PDB file of C-alpha atoms in Angstrom:
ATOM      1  CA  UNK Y   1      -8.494-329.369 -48.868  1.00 52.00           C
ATOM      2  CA  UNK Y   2      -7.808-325.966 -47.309  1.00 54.00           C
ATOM      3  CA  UNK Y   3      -5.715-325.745 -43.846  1.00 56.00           C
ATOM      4  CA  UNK Y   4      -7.769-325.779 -40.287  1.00 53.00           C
ATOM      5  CA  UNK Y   5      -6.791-322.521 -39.909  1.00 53.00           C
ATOM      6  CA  UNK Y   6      -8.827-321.189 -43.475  1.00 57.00           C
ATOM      7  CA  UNK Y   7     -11.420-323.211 -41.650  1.00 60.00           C
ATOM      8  CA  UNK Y   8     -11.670-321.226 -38.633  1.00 64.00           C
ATOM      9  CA  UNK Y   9      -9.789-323.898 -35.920  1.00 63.00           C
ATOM     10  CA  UNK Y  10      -6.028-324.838 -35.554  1.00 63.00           C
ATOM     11  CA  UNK Y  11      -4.441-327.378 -33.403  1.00 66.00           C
ATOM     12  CA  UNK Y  12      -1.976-325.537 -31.462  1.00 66.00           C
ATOM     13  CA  UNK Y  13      -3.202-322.160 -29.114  1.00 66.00           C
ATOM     14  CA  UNK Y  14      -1.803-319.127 -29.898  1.00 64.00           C
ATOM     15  CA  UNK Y  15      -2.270-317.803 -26.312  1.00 71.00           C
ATOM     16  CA  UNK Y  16       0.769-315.964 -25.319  1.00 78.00           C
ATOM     17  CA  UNK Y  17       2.332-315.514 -28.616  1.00 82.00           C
ATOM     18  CA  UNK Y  18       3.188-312.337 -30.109  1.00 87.00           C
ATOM     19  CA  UNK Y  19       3.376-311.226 -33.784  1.00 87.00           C
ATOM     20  CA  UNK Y  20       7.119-311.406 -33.221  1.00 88.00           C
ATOM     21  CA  UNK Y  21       7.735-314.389 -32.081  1.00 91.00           C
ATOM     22  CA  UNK Y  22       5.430-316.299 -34.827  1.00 90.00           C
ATOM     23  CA  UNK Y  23       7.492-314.122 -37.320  1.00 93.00           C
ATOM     24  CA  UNK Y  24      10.876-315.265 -36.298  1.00 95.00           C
ATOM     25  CA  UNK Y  25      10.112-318.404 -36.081  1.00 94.00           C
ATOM     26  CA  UNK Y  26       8.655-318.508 -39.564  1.00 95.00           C
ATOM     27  CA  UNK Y  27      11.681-316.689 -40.942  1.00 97.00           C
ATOM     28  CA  UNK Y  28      13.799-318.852 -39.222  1.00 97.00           C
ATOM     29  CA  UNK Y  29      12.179-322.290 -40.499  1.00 96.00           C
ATOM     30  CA  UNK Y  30      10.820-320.624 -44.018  1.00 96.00           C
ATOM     31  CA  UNK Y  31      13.340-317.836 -44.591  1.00 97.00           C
ATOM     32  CA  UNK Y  32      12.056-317.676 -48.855  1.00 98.00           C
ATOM     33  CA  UNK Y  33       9.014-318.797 -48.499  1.00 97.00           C
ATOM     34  CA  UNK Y  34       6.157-316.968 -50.045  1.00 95.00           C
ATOM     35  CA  UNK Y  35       4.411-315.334 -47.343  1.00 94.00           C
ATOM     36  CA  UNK Y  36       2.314-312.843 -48.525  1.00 92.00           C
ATOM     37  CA  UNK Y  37       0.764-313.236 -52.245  1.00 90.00           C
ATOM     38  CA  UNK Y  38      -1.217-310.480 -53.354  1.00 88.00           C
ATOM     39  CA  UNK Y  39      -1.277-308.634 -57.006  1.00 87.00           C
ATOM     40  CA  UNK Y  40       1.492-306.557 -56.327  1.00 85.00           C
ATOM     41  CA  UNK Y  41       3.598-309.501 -56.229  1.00 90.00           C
ATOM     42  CA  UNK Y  42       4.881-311.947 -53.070  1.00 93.00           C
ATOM     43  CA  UNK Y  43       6.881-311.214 -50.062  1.00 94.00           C
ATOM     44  CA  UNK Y  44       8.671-314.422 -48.192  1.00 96.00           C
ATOM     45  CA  UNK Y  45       9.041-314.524 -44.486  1.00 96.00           C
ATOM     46  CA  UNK Y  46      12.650-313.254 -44.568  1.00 97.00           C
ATOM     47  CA  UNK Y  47      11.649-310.227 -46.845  1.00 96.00           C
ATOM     48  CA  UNK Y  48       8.611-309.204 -44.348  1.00 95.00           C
ATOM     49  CA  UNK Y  49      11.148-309.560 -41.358  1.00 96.00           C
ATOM     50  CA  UNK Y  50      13.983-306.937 -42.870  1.00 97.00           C
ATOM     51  CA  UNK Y  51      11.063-304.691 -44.434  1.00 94.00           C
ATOM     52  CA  UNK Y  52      10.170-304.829 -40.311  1.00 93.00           C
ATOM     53  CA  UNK Y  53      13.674-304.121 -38.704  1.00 95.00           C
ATOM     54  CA  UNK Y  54      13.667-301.133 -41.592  1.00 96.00           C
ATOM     55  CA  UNK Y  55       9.978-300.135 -39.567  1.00 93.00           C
ATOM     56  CA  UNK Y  56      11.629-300.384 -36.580  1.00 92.00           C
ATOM     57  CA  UNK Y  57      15.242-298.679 -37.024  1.00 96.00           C
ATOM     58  CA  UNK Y  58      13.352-295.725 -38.487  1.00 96.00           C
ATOM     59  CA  UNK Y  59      11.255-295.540 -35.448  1.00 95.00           C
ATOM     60  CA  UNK Y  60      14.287-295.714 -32.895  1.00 96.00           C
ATOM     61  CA  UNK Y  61      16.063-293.042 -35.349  1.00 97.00           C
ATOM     62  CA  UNK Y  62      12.869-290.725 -34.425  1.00 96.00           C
ATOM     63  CA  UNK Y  63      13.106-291.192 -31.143  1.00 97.00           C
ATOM     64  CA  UNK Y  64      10.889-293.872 -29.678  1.00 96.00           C
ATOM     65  CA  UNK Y  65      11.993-296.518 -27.213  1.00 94.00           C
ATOM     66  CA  UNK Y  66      10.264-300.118 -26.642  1.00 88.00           C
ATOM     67  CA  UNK Y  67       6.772-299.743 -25.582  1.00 90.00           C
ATOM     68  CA  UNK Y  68       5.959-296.270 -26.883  1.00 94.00           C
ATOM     69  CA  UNK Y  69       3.089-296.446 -28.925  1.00 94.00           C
ATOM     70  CA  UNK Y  70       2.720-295.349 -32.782  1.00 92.00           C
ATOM     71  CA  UNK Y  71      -0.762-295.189 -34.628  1.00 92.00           C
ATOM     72  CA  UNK Y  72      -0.202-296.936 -38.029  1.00 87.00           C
ATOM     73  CA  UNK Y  73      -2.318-296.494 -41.132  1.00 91.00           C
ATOM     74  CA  UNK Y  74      -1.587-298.252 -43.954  1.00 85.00           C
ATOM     75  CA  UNK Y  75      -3.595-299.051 -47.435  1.00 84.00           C
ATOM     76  CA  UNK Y  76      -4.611-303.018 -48.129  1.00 81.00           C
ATOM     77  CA  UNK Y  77      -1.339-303.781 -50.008  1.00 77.00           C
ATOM     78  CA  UNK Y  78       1.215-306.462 -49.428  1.00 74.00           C
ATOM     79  CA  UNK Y  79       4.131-303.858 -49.372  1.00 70.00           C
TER      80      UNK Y  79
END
């Protein structure tokens, strides 16, 4: 049987959260977990959190502070 969520509902609101926060809390209860499973290969919770500090530290290198904004565009890929 697939989850609630695949199903459209969950039990707990996600009101208030932010991307963040759900992140660190998965890496923090699921470090190697499989996250992301795609064919280019997997990516566990811990992986996708230091791929994101990388993100980050290259944006504070360029210049931008908390808050700024950045357009993103990225291809459908796991990576």
């Amino acid at each position: 049987m697939a989850p609630a969520y695949v199903q459209g509902s969950i039990d707990e609101p996600l009101v208030e959260e932010t991307i963040a926060n759900r992140l660190a809390a998965a890496v923090a209860k699921y470090p190697d977990r499989v996250a992301v499973l795609s064919n280019q290969g997997e990516l566990t919770y811990k992986q996708i959190d230091e791929q994101s500090d990388a993100v980050a530290i290259t944006f504070r290198d360029l210049g931008l502070r908390p808050a700024d904004r950045v357009a993103v565009c990225l291809g459908n890929l796991a990576e």
